[in-house]
PDB file of C-alpha atoms and ligand atoms in Angstrom:
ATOM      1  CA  UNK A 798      -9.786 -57.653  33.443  1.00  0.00           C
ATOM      2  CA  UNK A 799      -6.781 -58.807  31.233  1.00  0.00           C
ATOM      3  CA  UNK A 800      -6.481 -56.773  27.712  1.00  0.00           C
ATOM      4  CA  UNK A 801      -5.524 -58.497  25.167  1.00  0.00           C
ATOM      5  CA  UNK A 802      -3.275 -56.762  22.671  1.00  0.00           C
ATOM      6  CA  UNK A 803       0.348 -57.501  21.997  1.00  0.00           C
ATOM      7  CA  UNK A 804       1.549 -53.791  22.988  1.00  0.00           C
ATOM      8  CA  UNK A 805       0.058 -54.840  26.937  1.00  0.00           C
ATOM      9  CA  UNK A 806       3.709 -57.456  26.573  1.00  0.00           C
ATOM     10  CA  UNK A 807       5.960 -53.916  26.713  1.00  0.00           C
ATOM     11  CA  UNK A 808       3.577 -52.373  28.269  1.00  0.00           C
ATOM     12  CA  UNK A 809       1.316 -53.396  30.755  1.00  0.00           C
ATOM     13  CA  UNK A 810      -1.923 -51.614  31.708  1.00  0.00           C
ATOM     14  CA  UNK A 811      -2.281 -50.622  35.530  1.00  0.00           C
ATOM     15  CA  UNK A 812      -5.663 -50.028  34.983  1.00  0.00           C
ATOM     16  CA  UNK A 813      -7.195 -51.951  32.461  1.00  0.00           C
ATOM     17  CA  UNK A 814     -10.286 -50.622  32.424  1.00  0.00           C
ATOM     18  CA  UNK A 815      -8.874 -47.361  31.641  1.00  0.00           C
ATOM     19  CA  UNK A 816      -8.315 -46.080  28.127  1.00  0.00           C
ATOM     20  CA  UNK A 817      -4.840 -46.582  27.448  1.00  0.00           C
ATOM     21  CA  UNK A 818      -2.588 -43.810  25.683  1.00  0.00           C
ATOM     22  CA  UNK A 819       0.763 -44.353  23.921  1.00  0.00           C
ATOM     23  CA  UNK A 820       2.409 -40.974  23.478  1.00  0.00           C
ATOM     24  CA  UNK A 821       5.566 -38.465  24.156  1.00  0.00           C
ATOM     25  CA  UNK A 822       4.651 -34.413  24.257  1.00  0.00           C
ATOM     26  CA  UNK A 823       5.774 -33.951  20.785  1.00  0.00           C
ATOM     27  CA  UNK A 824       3.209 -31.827  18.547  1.00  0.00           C
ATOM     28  CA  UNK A 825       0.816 -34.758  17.905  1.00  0.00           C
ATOM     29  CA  UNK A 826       1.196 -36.668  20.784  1.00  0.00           C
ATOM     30  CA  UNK A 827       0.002 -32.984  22.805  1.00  0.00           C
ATOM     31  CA  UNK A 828      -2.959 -33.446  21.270  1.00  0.00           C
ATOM     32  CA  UNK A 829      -4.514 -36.561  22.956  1.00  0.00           C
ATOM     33  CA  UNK A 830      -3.169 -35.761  25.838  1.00  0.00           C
ATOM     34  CA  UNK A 831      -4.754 -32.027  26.013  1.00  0.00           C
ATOM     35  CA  UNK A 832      -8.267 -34.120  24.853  1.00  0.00           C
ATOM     36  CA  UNK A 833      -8.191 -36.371  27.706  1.00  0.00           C
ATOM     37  CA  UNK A 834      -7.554 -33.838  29.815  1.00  0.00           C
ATOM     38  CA  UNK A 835     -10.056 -31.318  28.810  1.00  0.00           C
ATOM     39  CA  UNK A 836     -12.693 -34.039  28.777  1.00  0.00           C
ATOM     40  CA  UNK A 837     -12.184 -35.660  32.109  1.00  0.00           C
ATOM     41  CA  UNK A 838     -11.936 -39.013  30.297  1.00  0.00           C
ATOM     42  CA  UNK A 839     -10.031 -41.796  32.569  1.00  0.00           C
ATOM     43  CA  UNK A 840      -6.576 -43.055  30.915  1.00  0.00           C
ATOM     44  CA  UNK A 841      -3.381 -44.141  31.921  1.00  0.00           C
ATOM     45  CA  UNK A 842      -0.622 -43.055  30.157  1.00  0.00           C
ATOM     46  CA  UNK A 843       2.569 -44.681  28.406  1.00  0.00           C
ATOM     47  CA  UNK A 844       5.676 -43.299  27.603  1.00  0.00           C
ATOM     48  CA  UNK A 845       6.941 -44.309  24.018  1.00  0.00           C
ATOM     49  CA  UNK A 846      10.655 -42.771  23.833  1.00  0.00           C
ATOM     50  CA  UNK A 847      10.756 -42.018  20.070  1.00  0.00           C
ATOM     51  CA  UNK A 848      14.806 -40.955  20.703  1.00  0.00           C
ATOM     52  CA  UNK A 849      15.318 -44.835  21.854  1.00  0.00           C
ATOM     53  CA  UNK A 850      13.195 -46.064  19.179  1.00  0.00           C
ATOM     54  CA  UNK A 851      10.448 -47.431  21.028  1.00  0.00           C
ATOM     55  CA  UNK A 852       8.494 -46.633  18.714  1.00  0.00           C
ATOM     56  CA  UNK A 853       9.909 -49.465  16.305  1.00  0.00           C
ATOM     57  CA  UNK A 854       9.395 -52.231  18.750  1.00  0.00           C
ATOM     58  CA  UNK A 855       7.107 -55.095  17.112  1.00  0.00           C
ATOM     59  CA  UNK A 856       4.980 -54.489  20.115  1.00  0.00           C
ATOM     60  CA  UNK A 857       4.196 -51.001  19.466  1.00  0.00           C
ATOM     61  CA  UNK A 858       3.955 -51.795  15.552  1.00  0.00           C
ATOM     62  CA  UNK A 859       1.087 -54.246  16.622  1.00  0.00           C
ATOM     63  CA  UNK A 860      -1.050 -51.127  17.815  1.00  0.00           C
ATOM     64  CA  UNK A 861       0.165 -48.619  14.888  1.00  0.00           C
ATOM     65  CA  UNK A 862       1.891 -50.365  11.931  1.00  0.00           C
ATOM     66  CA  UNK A 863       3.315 -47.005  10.738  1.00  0.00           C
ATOM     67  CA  UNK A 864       5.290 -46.880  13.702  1.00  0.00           C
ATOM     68  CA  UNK A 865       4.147 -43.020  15.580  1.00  0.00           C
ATOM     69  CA  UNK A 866       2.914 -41.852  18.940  1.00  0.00           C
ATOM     70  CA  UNK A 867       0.417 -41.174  19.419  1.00  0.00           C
ATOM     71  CA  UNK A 868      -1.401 -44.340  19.694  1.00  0.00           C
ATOM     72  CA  UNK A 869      -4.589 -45.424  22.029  1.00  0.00           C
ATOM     73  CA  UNK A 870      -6.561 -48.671  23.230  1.00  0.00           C
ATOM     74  CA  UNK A 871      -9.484 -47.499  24.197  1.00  0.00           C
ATOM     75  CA  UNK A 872     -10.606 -51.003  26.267  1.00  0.00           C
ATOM     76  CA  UNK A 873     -14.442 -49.825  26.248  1.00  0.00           C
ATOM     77  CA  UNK A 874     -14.960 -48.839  22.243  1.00  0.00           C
ATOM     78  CA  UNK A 875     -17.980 -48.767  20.494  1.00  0.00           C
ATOM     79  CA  UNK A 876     -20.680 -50.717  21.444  1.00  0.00           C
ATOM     80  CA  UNK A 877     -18.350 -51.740  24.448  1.00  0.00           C
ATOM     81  CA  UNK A 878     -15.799 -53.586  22.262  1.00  0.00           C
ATOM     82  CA  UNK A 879     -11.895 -52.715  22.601  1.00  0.00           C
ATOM     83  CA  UNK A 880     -11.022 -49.972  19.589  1.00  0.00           C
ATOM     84  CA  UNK A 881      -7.393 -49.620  19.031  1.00  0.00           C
ATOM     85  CA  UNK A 882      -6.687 -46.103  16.812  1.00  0.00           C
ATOM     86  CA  UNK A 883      -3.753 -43.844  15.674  1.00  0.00           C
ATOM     87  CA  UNK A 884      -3.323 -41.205  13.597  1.00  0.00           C
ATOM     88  CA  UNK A 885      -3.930 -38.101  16.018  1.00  0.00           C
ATOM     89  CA  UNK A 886      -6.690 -36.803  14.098  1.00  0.00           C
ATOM     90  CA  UNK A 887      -8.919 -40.130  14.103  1.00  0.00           C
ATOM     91  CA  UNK A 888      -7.822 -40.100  17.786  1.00  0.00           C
ATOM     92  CA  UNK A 889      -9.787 -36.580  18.405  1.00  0.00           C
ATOM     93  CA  UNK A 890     -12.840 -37.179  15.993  1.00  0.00           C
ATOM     94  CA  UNK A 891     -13.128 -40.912  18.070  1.00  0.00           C
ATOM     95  CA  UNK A 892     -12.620 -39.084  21.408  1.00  0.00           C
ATOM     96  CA  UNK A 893     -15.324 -36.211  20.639  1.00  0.00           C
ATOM     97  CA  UNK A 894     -17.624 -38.313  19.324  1.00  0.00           C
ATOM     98  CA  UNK A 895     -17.069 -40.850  22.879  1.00  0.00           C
ATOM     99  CA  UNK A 896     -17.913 -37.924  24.984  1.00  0.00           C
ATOM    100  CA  UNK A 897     -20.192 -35.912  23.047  1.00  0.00           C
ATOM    101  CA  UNK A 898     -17.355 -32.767  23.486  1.00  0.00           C
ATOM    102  CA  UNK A 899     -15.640 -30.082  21.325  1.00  0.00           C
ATOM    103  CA  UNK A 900     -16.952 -31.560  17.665  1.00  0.00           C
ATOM    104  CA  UNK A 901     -20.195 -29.811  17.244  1.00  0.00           C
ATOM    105  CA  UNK A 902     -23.251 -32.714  16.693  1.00  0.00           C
ATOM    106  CA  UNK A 903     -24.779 -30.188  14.093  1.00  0.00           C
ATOM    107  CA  UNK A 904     -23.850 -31.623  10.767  1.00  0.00           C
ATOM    108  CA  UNK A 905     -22.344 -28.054   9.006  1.00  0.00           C
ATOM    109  CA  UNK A 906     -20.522 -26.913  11.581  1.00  0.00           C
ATOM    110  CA  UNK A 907     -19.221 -30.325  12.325  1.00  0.00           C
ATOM    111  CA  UNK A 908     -17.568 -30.658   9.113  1.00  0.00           C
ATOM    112  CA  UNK A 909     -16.202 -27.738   8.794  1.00  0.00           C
ATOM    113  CA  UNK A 910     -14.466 -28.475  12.262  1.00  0.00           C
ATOM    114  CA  UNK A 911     -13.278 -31.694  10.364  1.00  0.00           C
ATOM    115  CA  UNK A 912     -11.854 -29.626   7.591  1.00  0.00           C
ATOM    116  CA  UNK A 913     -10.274 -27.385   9.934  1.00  0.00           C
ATOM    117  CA  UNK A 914      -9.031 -30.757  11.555  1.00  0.00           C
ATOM    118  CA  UNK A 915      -7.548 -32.059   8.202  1.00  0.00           C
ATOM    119  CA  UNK A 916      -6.138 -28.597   7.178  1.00  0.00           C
ATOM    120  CA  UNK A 917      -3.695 -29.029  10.439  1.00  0.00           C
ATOM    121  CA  UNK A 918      -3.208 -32.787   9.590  1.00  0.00           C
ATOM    122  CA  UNK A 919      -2.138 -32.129   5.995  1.00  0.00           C
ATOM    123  CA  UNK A 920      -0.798 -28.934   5.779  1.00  0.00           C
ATOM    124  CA  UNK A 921       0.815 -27.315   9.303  1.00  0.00           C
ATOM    125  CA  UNK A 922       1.535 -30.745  11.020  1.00  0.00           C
ATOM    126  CA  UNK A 923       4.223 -31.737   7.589  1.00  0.00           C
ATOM    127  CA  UNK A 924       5.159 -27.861   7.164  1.00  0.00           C
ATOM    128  CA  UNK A 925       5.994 -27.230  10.568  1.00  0.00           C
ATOM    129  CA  UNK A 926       7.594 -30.365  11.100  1.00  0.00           C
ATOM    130  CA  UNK A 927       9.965 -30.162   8.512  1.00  0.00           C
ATOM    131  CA  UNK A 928      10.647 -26.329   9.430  1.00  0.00           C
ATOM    132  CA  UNK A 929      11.694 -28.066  12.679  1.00  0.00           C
ATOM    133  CA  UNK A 930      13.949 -30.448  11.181  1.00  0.00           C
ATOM    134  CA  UNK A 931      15.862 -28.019   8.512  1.00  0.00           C
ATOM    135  CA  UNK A 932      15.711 -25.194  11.337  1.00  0.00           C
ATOM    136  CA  UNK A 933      16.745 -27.041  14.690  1.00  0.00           C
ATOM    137  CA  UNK A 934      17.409 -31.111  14.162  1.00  0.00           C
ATOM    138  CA  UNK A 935      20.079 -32.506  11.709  1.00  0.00           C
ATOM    139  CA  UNK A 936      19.030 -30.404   8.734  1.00  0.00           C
ATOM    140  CA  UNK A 937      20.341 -27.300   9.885  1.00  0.00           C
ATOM    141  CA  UNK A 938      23.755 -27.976   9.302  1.00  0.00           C
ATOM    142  CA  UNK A 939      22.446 -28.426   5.754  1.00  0.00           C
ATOM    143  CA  UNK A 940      24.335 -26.534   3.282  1.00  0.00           C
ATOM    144  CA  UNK A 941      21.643 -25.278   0.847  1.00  0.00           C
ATOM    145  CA  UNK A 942      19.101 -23.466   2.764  1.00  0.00           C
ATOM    146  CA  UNK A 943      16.378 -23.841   0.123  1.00  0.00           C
ATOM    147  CA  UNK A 944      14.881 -26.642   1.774  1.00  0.00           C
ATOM    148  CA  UNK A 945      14.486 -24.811   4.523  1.00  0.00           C
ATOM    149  CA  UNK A 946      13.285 -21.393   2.920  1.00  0.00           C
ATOM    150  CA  UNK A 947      10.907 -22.998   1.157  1.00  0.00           C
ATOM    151  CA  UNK A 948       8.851 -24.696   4.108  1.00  0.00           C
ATOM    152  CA  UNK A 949       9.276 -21.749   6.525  1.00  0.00           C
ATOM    153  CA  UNK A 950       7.350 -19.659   3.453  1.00  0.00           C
ATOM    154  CA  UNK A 951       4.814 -22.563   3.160  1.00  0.00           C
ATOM    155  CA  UNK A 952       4.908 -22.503   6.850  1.00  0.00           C
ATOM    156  CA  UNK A 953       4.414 -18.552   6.963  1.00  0.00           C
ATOM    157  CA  UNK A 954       1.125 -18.279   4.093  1.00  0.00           C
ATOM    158  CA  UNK A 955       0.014 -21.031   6.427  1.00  0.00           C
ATOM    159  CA  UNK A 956      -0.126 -19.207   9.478  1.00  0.00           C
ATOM    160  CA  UNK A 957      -1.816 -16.405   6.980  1.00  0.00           C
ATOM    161  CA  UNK A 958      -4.602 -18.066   6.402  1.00  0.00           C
ATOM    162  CA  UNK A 959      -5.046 -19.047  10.255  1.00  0.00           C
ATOM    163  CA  UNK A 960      -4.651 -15.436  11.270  1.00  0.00           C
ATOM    164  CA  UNK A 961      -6.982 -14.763   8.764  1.00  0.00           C
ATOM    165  CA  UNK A 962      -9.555 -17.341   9.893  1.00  0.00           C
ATOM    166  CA  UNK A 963      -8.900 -15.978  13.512  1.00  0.00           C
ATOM    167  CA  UNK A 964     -10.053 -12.379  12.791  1.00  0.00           C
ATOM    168  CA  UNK A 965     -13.085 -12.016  14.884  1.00  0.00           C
ATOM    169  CA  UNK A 966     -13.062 -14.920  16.627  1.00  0.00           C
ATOM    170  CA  UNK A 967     -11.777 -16.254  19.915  1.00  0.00           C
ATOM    171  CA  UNK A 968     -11.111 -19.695  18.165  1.00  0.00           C
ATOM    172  CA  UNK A 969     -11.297 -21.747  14.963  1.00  0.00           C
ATOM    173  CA  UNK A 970     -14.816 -22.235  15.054  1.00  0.00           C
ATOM    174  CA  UNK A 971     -15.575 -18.763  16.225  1.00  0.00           C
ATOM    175  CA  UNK A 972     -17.002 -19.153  20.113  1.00  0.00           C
ATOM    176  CA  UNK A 973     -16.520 -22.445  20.421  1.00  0.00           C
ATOM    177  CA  UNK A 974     -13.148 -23.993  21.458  1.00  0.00           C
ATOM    178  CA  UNK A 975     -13.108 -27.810  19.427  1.00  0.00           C
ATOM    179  CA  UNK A 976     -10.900 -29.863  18.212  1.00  0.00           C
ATOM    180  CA  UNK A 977      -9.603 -27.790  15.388  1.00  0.00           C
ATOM    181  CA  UNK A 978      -8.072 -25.692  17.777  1.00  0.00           C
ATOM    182  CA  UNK A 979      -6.133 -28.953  20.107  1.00  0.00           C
ATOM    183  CA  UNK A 980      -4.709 -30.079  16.764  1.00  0.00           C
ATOM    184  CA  UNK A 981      -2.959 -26.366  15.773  1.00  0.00           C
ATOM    185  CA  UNK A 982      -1.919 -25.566  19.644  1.00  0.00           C
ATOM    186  CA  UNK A 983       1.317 -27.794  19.852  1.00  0.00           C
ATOM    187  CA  UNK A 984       2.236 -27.116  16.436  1.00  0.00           C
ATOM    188  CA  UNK A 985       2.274 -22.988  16.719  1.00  0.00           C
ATOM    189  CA  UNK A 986       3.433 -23.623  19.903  1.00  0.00           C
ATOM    190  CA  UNK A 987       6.874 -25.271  18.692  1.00  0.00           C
ATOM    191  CA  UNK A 988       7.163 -23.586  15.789  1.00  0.00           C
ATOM    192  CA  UNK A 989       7.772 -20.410  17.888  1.00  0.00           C
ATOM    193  CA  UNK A 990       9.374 -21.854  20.514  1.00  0.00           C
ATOM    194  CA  UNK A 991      11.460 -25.389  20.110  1.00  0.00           C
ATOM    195  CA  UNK A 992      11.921 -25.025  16.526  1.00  0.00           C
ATOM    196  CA  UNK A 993      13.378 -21.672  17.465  1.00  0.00           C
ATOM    197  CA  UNK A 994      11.457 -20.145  13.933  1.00  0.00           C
ATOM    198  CA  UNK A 995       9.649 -17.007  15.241  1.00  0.00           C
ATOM    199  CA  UNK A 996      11.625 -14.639  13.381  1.00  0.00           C
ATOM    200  CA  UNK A 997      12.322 -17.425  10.016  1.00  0.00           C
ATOM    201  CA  UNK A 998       8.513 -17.534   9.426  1.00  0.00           C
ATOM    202  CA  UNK A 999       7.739 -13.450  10.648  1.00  0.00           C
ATOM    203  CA  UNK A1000       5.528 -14.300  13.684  1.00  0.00           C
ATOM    204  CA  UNK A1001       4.573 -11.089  15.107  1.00  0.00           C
ATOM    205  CA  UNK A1002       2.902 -10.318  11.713  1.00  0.00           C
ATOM    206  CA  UNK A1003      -0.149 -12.764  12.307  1.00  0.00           C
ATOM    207  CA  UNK A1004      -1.521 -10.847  16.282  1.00  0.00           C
ATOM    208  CA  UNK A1005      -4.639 -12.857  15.805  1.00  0.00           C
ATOM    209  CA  UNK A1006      -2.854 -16.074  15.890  1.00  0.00           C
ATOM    210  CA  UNK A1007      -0.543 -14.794  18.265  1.00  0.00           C
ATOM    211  CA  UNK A1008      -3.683 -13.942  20.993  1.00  0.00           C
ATOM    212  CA  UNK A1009      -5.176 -17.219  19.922  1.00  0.00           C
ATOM    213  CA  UNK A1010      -2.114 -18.873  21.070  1.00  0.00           C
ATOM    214  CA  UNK A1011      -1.881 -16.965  24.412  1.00  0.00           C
ATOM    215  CA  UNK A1012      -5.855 -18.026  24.858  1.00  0.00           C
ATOM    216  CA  UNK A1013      -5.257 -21.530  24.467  1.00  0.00           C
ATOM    217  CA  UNK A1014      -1.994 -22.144  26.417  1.00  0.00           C
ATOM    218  CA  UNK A1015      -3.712 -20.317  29.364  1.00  0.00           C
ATOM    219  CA  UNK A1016      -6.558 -23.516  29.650  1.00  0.00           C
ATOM    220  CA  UNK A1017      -5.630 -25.903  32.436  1.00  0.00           C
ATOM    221  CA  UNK A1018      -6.432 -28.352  30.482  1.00  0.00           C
ATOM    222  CA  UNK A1019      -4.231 -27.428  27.773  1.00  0.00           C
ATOM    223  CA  UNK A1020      -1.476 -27.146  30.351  1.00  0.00           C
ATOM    224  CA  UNK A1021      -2.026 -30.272  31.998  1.00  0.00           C
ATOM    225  CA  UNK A1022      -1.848 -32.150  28.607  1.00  0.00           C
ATOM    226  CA  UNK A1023       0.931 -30.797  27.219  1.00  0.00           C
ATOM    227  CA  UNK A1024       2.711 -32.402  30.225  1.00  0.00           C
ATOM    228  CA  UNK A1025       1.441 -35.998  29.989  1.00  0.00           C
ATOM    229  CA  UNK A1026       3.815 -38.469  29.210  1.00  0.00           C
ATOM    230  CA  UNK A1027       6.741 -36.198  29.882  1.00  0.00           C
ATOM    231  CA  UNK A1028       9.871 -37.756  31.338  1.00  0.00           C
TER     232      UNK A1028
HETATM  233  N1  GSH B1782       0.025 -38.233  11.122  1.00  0.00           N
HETATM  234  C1  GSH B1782       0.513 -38.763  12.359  1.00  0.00           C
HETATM  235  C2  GSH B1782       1.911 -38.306  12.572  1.00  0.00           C
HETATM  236  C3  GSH B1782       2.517 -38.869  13.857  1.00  0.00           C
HETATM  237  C4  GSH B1782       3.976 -38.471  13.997  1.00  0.00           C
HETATM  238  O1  GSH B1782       4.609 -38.009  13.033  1.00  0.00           O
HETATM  239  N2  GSH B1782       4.503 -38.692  15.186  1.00  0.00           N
HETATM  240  C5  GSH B1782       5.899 -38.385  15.424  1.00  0.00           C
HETATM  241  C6  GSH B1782       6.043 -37.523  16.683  1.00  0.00           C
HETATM  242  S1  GSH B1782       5.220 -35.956  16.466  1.00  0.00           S
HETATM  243  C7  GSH B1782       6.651 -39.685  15.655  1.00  0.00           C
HETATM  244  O2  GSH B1782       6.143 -40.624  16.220  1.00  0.00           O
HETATM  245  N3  GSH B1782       7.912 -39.744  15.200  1.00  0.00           N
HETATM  246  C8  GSH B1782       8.763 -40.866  15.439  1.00  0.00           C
HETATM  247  C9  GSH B1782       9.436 -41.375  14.199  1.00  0.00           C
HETATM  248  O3  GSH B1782       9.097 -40.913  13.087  1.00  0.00           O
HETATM  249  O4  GSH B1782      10.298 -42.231  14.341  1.00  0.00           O
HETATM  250  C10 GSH B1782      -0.405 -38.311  13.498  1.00  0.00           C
HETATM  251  O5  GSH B1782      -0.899 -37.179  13.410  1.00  0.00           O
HETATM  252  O6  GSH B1782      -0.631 -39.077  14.441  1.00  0.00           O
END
């Protein structure tokens, strides 16, 4: 079985018949990987090194023209035809849906998963991001701090309305562990610890979030993804 894609040039597939991931354990690319591991899927990993600008090779813009990890072929798509996705939030509504897991099939709760899903993709992925950036990368030497102050309070009312969502239950969508919660766990996850803003953005003020946190980071799963791809 030969795939035929033009990121398979840079990156050959091992086993083709395996879905095939292009990522680095940053706080998006942590999310496919903690999917495929909590749902068994088969895969075979690829390192993109974002630092060396992998990323921008024209083989890697063939599979994701905006140029990101993480990225995936899945080889056996729908009705058996090669898919190629990115954007990490397509990537877990395409994987859920493959393997009938963590997206609920009943049409209410389902969306409101999705919501939960965009919420992360539109709001706490940018926020937290650019906390990390004005807090730990090149923007810290930054002279005017308001750039900074204002996305660690965006970042802060943010994980408000989490904690708030997390009173009373285990995870986002109360019992049930989805994919709402594998798109939030890298991002709290860095926020407190990489980005080095636990005290910027008040973190022991939101326990619920903070138990949540400890809850999902205890999953093997969880664990296992958040090391695939690393160097
Ligand atoms: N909305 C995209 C964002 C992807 C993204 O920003 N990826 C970062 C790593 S977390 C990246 O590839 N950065 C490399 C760059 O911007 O050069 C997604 O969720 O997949």
């Amino acid at each position: 079985m030969t795939l035929l894609h033009p990121i398979f040039t840079r990156w050959p597939a091992q086993y083709p018949d395996r879905l095939q991931l292009f990522s680095l354990p940053t706080p998006n690319g942590v999310k496919v990987g903690i999917m495929l591991e909590e749902t068994g899927l088969a895969y075979e990993p690829h390192r993109i090194d974002i630092m060396a600008h992998e990323n921008h090779d024209p083989a890697f813009l063939a599979l994701n023209p905006n140029g990101k990890i993480p990225a995936i072929f899945d080889p056996d798509g729908p009705g058996g035809r090669p898919l190629a996705l990115f954007e990490s939030g397509a990537i877990l509504i395409y994987l859920a849906d493959k393997t009938g897991r963590l997206l609920s099939t009943d049409p209410n709760t389902r969306y409101e998963t999705i919501q939960w899903l965009m919420w992360q993709m539109g709001g706490v992925g940018p926020m937290f991001g650019q906390v990390g950036f004005f807090n730990k990368f090149a923007g810290k030497a930054y002279e005017d701090k308001r750039p900074r102050e204002r996305y660690a309070t965006e970042s802060a009312r943010l994980l408000g309305v989490l904690d708030e969502r997390l009173a009373g239950r285990d995870w986002v969508m109360g019992a049930d562990y989805s994919i709402a919660d594998i798109s939030l766990l890298g991002w709290v996850r860095n926020l407190i610890g990489f980005y080095e803003a636990r005290e910027l953005v008040g973190f022991d003020r939101f326990g619920h979030v903070q138990r949540w946190l400890e809850r999902g980071l205890a999953r093997t799963a969880v664990q296992r993804g958040l090391k695939v791809t690393a160097a």
